[in-house]
Coordinates of C-alpha atoms in Angstrom, one line a residue:
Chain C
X1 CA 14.1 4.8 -24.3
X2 CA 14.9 1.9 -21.9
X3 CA 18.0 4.1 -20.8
X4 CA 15.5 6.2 -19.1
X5 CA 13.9 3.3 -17.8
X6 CA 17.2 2.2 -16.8
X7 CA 18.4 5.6 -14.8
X8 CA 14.9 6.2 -13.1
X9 CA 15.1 2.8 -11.4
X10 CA 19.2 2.7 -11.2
X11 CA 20.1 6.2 -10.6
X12 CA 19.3 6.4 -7.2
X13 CA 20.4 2.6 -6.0
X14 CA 24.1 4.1 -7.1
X15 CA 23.5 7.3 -5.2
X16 CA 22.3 5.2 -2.2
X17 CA 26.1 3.1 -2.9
X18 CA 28.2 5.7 -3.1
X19 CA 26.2 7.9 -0.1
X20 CA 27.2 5.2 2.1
X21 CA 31.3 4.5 0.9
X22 CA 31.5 8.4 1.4
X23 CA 29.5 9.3 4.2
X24 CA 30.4 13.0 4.6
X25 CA 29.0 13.6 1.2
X26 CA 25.9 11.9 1.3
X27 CA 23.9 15.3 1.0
X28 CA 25.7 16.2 -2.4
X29 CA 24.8 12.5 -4.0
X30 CA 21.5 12.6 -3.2
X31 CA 21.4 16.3 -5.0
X32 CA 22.7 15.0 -7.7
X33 CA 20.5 12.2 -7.9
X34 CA 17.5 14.9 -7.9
X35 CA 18.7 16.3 -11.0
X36 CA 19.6 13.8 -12.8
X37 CA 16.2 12.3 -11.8
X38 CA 13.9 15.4 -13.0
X39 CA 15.5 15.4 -16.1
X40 CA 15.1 11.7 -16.4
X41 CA 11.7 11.2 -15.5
X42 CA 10.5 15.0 -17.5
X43 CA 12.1 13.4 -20.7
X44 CA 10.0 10.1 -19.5
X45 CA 7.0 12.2 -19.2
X46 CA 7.3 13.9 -22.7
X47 CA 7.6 10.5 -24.6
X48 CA 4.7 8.7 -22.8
X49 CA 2.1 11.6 -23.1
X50 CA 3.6 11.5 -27.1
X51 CA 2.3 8.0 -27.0
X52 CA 5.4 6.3 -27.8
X53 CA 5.1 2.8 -25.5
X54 CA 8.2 2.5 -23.5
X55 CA 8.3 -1.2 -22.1
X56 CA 11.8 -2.8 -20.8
X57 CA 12.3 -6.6 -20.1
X58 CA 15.2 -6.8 -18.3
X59 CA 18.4 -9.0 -19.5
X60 CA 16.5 -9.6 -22.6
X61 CA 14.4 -12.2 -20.9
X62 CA 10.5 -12.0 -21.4
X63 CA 7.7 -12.9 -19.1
X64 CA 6.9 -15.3 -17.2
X65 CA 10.5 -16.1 -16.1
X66 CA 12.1 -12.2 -16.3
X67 CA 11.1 -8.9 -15.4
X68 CA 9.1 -6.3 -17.8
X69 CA 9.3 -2.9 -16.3
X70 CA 6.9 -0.7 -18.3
X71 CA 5.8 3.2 -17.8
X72 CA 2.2 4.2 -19.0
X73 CA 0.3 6.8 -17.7
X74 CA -0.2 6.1 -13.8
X75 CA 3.4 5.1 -13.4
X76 CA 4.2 8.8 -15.2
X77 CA 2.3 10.6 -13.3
X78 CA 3.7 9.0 -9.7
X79 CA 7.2 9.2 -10.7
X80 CA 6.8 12.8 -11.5
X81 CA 4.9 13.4 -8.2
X82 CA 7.6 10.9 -6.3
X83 CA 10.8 13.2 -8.0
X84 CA 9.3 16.4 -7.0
X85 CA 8.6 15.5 -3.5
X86 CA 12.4 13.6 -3.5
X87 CA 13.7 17.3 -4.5
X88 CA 11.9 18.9 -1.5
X89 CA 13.1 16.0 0.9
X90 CA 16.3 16.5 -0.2
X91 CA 16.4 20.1 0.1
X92 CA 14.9 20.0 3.7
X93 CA 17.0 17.4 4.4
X94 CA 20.2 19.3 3.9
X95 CA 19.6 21.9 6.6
X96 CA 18.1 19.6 8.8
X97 CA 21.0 17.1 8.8
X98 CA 23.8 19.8 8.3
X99 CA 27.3 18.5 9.2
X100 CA 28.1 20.0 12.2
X101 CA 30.4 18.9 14.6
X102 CA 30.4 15.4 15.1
X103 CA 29.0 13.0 12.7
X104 CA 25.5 11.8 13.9
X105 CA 24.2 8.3 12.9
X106 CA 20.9 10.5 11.3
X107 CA 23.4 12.3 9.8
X108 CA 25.4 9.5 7.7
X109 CA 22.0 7.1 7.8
X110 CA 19.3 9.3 6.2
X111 CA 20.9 9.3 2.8
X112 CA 21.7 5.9 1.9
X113 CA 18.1 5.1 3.5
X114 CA 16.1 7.8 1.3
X115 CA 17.4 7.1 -1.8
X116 CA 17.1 3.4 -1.3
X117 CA 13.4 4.4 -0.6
X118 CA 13.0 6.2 -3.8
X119 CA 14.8 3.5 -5.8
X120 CA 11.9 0.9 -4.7
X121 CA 9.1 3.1 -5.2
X122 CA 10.1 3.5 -8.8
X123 CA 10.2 0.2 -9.5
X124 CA 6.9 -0.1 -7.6
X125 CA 5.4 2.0 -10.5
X126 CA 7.0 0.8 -13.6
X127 CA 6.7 -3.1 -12.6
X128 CA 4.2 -5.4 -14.7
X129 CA 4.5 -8.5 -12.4
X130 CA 2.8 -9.4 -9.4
X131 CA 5.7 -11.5 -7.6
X132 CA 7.7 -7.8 -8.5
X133 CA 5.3 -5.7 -6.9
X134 CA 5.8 -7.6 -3.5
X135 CA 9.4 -7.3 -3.9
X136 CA 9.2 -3.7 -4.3
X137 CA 7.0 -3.6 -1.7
X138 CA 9.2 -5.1 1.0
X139 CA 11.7 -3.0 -0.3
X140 CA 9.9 -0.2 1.0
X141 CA 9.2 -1.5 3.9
X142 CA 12.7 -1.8 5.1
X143 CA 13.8 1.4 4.2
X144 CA 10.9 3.3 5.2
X145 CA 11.6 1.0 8.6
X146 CA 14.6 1.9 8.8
X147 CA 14.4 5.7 8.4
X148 CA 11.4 5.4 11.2
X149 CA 14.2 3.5 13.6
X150 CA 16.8 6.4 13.0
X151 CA 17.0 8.3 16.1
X152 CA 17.8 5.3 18.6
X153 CA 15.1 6.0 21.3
X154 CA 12.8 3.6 23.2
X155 CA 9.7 5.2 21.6
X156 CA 10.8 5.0 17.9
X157 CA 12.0 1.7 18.0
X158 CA 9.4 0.3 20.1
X159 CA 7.2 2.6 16.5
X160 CA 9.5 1.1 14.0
X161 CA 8.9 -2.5 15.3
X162 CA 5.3 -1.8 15.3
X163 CA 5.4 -0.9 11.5
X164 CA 7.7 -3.6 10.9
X165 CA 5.3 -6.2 12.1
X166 CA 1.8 -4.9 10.7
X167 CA 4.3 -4.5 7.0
X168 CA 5.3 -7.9 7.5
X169 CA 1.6 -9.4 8.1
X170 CA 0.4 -7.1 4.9
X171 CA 3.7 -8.5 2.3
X172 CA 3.0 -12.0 3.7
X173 CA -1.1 -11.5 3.0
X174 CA -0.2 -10.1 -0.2
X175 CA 2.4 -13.3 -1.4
X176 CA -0.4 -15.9 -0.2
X177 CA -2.8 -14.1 -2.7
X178 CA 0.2 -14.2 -5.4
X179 CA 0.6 -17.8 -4.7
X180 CA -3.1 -18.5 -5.3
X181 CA -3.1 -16.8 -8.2
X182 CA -0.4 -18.7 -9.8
X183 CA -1.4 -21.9 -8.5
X184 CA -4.5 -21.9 -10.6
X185 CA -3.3 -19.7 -13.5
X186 CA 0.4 -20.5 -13.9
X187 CA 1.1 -16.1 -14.6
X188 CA 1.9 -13.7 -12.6
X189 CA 2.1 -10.6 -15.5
X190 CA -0.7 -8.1 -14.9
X191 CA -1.7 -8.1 -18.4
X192 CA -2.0 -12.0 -18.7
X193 CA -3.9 -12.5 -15.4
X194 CA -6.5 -10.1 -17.0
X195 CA -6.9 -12.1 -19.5
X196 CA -7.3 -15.4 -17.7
X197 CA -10.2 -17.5 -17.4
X198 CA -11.7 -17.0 -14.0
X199 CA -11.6 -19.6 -10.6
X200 CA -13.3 -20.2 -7.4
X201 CA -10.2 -19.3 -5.4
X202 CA -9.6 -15.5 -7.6
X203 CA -11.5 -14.0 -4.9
X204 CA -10.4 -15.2 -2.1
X205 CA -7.1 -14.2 -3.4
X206 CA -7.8 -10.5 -4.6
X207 CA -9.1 -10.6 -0.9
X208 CA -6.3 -11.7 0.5
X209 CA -4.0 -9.2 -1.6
X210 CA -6.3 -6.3 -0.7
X211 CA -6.1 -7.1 3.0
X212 CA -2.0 -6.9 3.0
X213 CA -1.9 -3.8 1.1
X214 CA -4.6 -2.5 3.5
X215 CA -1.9 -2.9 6.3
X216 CA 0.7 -1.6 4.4
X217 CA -1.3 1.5 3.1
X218 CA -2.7 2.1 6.8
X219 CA -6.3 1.6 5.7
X220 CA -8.7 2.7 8.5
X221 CA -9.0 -0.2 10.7
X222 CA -5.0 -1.2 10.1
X223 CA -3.3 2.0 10.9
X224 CA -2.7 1.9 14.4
X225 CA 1.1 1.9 13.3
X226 CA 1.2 5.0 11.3
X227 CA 0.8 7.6 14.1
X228 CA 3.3 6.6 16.5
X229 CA 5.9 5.9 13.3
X230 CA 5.3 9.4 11.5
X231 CA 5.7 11.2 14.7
X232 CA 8.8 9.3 15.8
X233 CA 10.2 9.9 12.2
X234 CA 12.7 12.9 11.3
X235 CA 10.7 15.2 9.5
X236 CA 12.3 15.1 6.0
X237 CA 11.9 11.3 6.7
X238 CA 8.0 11.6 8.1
X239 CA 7.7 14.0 4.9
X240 CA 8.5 10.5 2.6
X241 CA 6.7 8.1 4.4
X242 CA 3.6 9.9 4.4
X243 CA 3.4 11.7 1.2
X244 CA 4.7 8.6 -0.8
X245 CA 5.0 4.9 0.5
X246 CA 1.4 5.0 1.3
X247 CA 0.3 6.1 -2.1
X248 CA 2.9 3.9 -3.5
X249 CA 0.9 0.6 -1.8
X250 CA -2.4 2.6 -3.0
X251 CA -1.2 2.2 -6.9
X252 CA -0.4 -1.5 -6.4
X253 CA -3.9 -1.7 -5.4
X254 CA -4.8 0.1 -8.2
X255 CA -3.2 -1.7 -10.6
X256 CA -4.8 -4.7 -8.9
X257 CA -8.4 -4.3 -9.4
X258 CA -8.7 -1.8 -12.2
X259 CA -6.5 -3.9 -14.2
X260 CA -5.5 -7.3 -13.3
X261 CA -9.3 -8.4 -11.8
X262 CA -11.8 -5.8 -12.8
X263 CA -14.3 -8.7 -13.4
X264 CA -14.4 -10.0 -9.9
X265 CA -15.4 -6.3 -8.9
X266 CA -19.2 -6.8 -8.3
X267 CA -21.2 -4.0 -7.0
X268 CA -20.7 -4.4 -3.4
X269 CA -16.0 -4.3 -3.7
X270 CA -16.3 -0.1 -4.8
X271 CA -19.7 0.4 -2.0
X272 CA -17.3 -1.5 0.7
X273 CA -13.8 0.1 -0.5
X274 CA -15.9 3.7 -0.6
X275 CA -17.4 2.8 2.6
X276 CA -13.9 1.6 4.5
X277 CA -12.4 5.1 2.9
X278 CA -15.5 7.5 4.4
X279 CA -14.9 5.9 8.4
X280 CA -11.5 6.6 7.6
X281 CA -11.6 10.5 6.5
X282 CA -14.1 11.0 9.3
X283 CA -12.0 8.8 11.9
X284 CA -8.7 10.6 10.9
X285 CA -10.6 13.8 10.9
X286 CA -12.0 13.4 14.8
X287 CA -8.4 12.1 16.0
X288 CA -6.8 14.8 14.4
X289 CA -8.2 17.2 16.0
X290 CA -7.7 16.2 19.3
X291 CA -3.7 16.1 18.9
X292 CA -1.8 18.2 20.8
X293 CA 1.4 17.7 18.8
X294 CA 2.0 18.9 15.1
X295 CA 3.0 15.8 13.9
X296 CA 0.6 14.0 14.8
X297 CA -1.8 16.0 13.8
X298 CA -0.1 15.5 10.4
X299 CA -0.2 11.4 10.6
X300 CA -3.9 11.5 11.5
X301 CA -4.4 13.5 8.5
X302 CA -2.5 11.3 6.8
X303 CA -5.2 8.6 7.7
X304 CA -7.9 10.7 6.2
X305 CA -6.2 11.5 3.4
X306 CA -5.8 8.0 2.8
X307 CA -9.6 7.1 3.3
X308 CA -10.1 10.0 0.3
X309 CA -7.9 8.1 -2.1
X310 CA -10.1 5.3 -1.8
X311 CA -13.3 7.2 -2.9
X312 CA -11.4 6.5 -6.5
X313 CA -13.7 2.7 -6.3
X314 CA -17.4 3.9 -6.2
X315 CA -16.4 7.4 -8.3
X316 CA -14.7 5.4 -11.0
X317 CA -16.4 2.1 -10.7
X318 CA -20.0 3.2 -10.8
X319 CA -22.3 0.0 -11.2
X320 CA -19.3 -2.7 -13.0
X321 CA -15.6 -2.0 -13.0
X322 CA -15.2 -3.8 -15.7
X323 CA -17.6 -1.6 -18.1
X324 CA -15.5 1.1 -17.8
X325 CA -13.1 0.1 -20.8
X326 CA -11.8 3.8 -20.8
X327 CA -10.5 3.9 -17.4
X328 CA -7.1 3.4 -18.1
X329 CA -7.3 6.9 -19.4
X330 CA -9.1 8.5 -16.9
X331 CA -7.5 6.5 -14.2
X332 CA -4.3 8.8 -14.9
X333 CA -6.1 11.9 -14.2
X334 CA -7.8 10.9 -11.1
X335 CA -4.6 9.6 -9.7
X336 CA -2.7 12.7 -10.5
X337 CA -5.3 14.6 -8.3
X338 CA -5.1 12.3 -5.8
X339 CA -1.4 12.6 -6.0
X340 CA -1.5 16.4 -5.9
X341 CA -2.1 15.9 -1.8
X342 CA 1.4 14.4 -1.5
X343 CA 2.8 17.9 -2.0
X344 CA 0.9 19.7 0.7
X345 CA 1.6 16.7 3.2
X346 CA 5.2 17.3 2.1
X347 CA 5.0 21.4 2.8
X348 CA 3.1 20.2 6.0
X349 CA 6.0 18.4 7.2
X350 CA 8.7 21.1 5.5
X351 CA 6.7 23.7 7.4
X352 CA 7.0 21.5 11.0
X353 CA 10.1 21.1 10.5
X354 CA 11.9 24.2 9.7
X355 CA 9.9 25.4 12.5
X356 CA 10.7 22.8 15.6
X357 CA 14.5 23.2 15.4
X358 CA 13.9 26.9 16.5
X359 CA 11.3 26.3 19.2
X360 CA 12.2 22.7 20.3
X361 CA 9.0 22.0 20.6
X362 CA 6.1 20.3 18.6
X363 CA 3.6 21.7 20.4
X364 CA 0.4 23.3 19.1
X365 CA 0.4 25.4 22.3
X366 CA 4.2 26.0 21.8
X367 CA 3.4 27.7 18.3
X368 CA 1.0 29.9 19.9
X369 CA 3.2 31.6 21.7
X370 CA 5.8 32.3 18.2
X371 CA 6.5 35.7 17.6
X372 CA 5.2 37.7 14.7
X373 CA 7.8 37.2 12.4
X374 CA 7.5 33.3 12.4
X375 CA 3.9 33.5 12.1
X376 CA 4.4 32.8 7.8
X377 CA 5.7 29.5 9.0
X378 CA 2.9 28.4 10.9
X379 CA 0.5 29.5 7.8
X380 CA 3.0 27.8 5.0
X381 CA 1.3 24.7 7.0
X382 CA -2.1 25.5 7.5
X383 CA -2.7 27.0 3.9
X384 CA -1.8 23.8 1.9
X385 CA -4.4 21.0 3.7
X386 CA -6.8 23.6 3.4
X387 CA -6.5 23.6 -0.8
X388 CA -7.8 19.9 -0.4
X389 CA -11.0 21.0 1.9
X390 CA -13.1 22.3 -1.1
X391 CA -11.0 20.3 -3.8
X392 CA -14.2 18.4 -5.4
X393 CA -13.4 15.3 -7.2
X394 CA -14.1 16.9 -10.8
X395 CA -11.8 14.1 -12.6
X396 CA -13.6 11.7 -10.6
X397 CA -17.3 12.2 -11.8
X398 CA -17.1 12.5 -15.5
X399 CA -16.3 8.5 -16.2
X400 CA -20.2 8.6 -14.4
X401 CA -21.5 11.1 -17.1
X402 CA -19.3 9.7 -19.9
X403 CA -20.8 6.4 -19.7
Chain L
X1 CA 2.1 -47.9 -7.4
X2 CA -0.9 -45.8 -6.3
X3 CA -0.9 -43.3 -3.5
X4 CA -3.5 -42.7 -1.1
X5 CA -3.0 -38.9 -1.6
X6 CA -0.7 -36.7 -4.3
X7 CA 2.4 -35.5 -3.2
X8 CA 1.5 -32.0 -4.5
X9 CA -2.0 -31.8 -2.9
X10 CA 0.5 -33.0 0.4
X11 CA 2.8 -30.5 -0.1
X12 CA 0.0 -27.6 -0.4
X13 CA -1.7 -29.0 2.5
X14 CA 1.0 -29.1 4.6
X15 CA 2.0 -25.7 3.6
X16 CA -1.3 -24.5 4.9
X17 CA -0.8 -26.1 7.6
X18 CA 2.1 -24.6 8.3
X19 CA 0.5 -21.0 7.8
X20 CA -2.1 -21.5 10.0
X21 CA 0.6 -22.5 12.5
X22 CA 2.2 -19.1 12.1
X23 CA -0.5 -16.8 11.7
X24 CA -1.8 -18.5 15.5
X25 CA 1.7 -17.7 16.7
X26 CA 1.8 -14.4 15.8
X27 CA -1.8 -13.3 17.2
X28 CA -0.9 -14.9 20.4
X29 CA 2.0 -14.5 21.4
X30 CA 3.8 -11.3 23.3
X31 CA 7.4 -11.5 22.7
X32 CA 8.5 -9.7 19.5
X33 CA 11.0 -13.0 18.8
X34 CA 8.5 -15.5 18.7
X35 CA 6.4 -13.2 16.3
X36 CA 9.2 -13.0 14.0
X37 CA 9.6 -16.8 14.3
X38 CA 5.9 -17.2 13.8
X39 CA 6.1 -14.9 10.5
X40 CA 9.0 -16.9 9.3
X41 CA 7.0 -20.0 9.6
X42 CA 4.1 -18.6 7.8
X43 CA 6.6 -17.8 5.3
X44 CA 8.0 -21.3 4.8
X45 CA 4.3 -22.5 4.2
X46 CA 3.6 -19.5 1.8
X47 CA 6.8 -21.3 -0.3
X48 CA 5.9 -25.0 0.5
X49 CA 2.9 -24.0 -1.3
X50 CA 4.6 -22.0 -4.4
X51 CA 6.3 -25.7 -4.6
X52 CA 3.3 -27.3 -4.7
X53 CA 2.0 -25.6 -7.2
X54 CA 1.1 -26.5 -11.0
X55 CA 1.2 -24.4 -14.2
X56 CA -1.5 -25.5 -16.8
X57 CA 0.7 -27.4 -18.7
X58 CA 2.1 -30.9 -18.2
X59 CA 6.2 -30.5 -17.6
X60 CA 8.2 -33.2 -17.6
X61 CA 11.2 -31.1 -16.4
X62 CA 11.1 -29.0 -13.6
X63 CA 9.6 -25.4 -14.0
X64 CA 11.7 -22.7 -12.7
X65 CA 9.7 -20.2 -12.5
X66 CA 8.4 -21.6 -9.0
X67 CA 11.6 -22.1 -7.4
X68 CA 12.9 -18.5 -8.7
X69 CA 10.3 -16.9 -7.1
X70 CA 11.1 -19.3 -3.9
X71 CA 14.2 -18.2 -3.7
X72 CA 13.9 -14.6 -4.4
X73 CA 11.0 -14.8 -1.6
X74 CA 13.8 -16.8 0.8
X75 CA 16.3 -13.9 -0.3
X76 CA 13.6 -11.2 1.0
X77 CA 12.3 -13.2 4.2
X78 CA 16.0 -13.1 5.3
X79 CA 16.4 -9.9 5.0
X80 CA 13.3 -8.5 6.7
X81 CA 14.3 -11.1 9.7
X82 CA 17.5 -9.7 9.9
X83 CA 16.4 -6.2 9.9
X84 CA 13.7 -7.2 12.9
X85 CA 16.5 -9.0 14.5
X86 CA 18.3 -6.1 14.9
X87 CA 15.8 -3.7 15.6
X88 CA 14.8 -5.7 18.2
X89 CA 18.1 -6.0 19.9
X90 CA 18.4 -2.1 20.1
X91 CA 14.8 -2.0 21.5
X92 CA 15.9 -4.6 24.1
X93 CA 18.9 -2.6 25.1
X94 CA 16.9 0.7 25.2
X95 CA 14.0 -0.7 27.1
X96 CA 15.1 -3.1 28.9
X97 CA 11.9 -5.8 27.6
X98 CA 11.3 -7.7 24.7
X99 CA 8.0 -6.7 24.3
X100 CA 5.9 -3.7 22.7
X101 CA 4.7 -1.6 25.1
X102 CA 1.1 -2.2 24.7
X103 CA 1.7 -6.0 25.2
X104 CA 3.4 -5.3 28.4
X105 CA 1.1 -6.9 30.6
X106 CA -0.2 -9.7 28.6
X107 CA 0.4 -13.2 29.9
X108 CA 3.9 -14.8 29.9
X109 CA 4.9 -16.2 26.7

């Protein structure tokens, strides 16, 4: 059982290696590392939903001083989601960087980069420990950095230094908050800071945590950086960043307040979360429509789709996070709906980019003019944000009624 | 010999200190280096005060689990600056300015 632990969170580092020793075979490694991932994280999947407890400490050491990677039900259900999404990427990805010619640097670079990418987001969602949730997160920050910075132009790397900054500001946020914690608790494990007796300074840390992962998740007011980075992105690589490192930051937070601190969650944390999430849905809705190009009408989605994953605080908090003993079993269920919408965004973005090879152009006036027979294209986008118009949060109201 | 004030509540102090220094640095200024500088100082405050701090217990040895995560975070730090660095370089060359666009005008810093 801790094999599988081992080859979800290994399996693609050694892709990522041996994609960048052979560089004209990056493509194949990074199919391989699809399949042996579905099958890893499906047999993962089987075991956890049979309630079998998989937990790894790593070297044999135990907390506080080594690593315990454990998968429960949220970490399933995001691996599953981040594997399926992989496979599309990869898929896209191999006619989009076809080896043609002479070899591009997007060409040799996007392989190494993604599955780098999808090495830290699993250990994102199977880490216990505070201090190796901001590892993973910085992780992701520099690949997902790095796949914005690609293409060398002025724009994308003047986008990719953007998002490298606000990333920065949110990791460094997030390991002041870490430090306060463990300067008046002496843990860092997720389980044991639940259990802690509480301090003046808990808030102000949460707070501080909260804000970097804010940045890092492009939270309403802090995501000035996502449209300019998405857009100047590759698609396959626009496809990741949207559809996963953002909800990647969203479980971290989570994992944060639903179970690390659900005491300090008075009424007024869901109301303000809730209310930060409804200015962003309406924001990202407005700008949306006023985009010109297709990408960034996907990015400003993006942002609204974001501000709907944090309804999860007032649905699932109600009056007192911390009444709602059962929400570790109903937090798996409303995170997998909320997870659902990183397929569409990645169908978005297979959708744009199949199509903007042909036309060479991203504009929405450009697709007008398509001819009939590419017409299916231009529905395969429009058809999957529409499933999440009248998508009600079911999963999300019955912890109200059930308690 | 008594102390007018603990070395540990020093050490935290100056360690905010030094965060306040960098978080000022990095509103103000317009040049992408200094910002990185400014992060890497709020960085070496964020650590001074990891040092600083105390687990519940009374140690008479050292306790690693302090300067592990120091020097993982110095590990990480390094990285990110290097990446930046780099980045920053090829924006430079493609450019022609040091500075984001939307900072173009600000003052001269």
């Amino acid at each position: 059982m801790s094999l599988l632990v081992a080859i979800i969170a290994v399996l693609p580092l050694v892709a990522a290696m041996l994609a960048t020793v052979f560089g004209r075979h990056g493509a194949m490694f990074a199919a391989a590392a699809v399949v042996g991932m579905l099958a890893a994280v499906i047999a993962l999947v089987v075991n956890v939903a049979r309630g079998v407890v998989v937990t790894v400490e790593v070297g044999g050491w135990s907390a506080p001083l080594g690593i315990t990677l454990q998968a429960d039900g949220l970490a399933c259900v995001f691996l599953a989601m981040t594997a399926f999404v992989m496979a599309g990427v990869v898929a896209q990805g191999r006619i989009h960087f076809a080896n043609t010619g002479p070899e591009a640097r997007a060409t040799w670079a996007f392989w190494p980069l993604a599955m780098l990418l999808w090495t830290a987001l699993n250990v994102v969602f199977l880490s216990r420990d505070l201090f190796n949730l901001y590892v993973g997160l910085e992780f992701i920050s520099l690949a997902a950095v790095a796949l914005v910075a690609i293409e060398e132009k002025s724009e994308t790397l003047a986008a990719a230094l953007r998002y490298m900054l606000t990333a920065l500001l949110g990791s460094l946020l997030y390991l002041l908050g870490t430090v306060l914690l463990y300067s008046a608790h002496g843990v860092l494990d997720i389980g044991l800071i639940a259990g802690r007796t509480p301090v003046q300074t808990d808030l102000l840390a949460v707070a501080l945590m909260t804000a970097g992962i804010a940045a890092k998740m492009a939270l309403f007011a802090f995501h000035a950086w996502l449209p300019p980075a998405h857009s100047g992105a590759p698609a396959p690589a626009s496809a990741m960043l949207s559809a996963l490192v953002l909800k990647t930051a969203f479980v971290i937070l989570i994992r944060l307040w639903f179970e690390a601190v659900p005491d300090l969650a008075s009424t007024a944390i869901p109301i303000l979360l809730g209310s930060i999430g409804a200015a962003a849905i309406l924001h990202g809705g407005v700008m949306a429509l006023r985009q010109d190009r297709l990408k960034l009408v996907i990015a400003y989605s993006t942002v609204a789709q974001i501000g709907y994953l944090l309804l999860i605080f007032p649905l699932a908090g109600g009056v007192n996070l911390r009444r709602n003993r059962g929400l570790r079993a109903h937090g798996p269920a409303q995170c997998s709906m909320r997870s659902v919408t990183g397929l569409p965004k990645l169908r978005c973005s297979c959708a744009q980019g199949f199509g903007s090879p042909r036309s060479a152009t991203t504009d929405l006036k450009g697709c007008a003019d398509r001819r009939a027979r590419r017409r299916w294209r231009c529905l395969h986008s429009g058809w999957p944000p529409s499933r999440s118009w009248g998508c009600r949060p079911r999963a999300g109201s019955s912890p109200k009624t059930c308690y | 010999m008594s102390r007018v004030i603990e070395s540990a509540t020093l050490f935290g102090l100056c360690g905010a200190a030094l965060v306040g220094v960098g978080f000022y640095g990095f509103a103000v200024h317009a040049n992408v280096l200094r910002r990185l500088l400014a992060f890497n100082g709020i960085g070496s405050g964020i650590f001074v005060m990891l040092g600083a701090a105390r687990t519940r217990a009374p140690q008479t040895t050292s306790d690693p689990v302090p300067q592990a995560l120091i020097i993982t975070g110095i590990v990480v730090a390094l990285s990110a600056t290097a990446l930046v660095v780099a980045l920053l370089v090829a924006y430079a060359r493609a450019s022609g300015t040091p500075r984001l666009p939307e900072d173009a005008g600000a003052d001269p810093e």
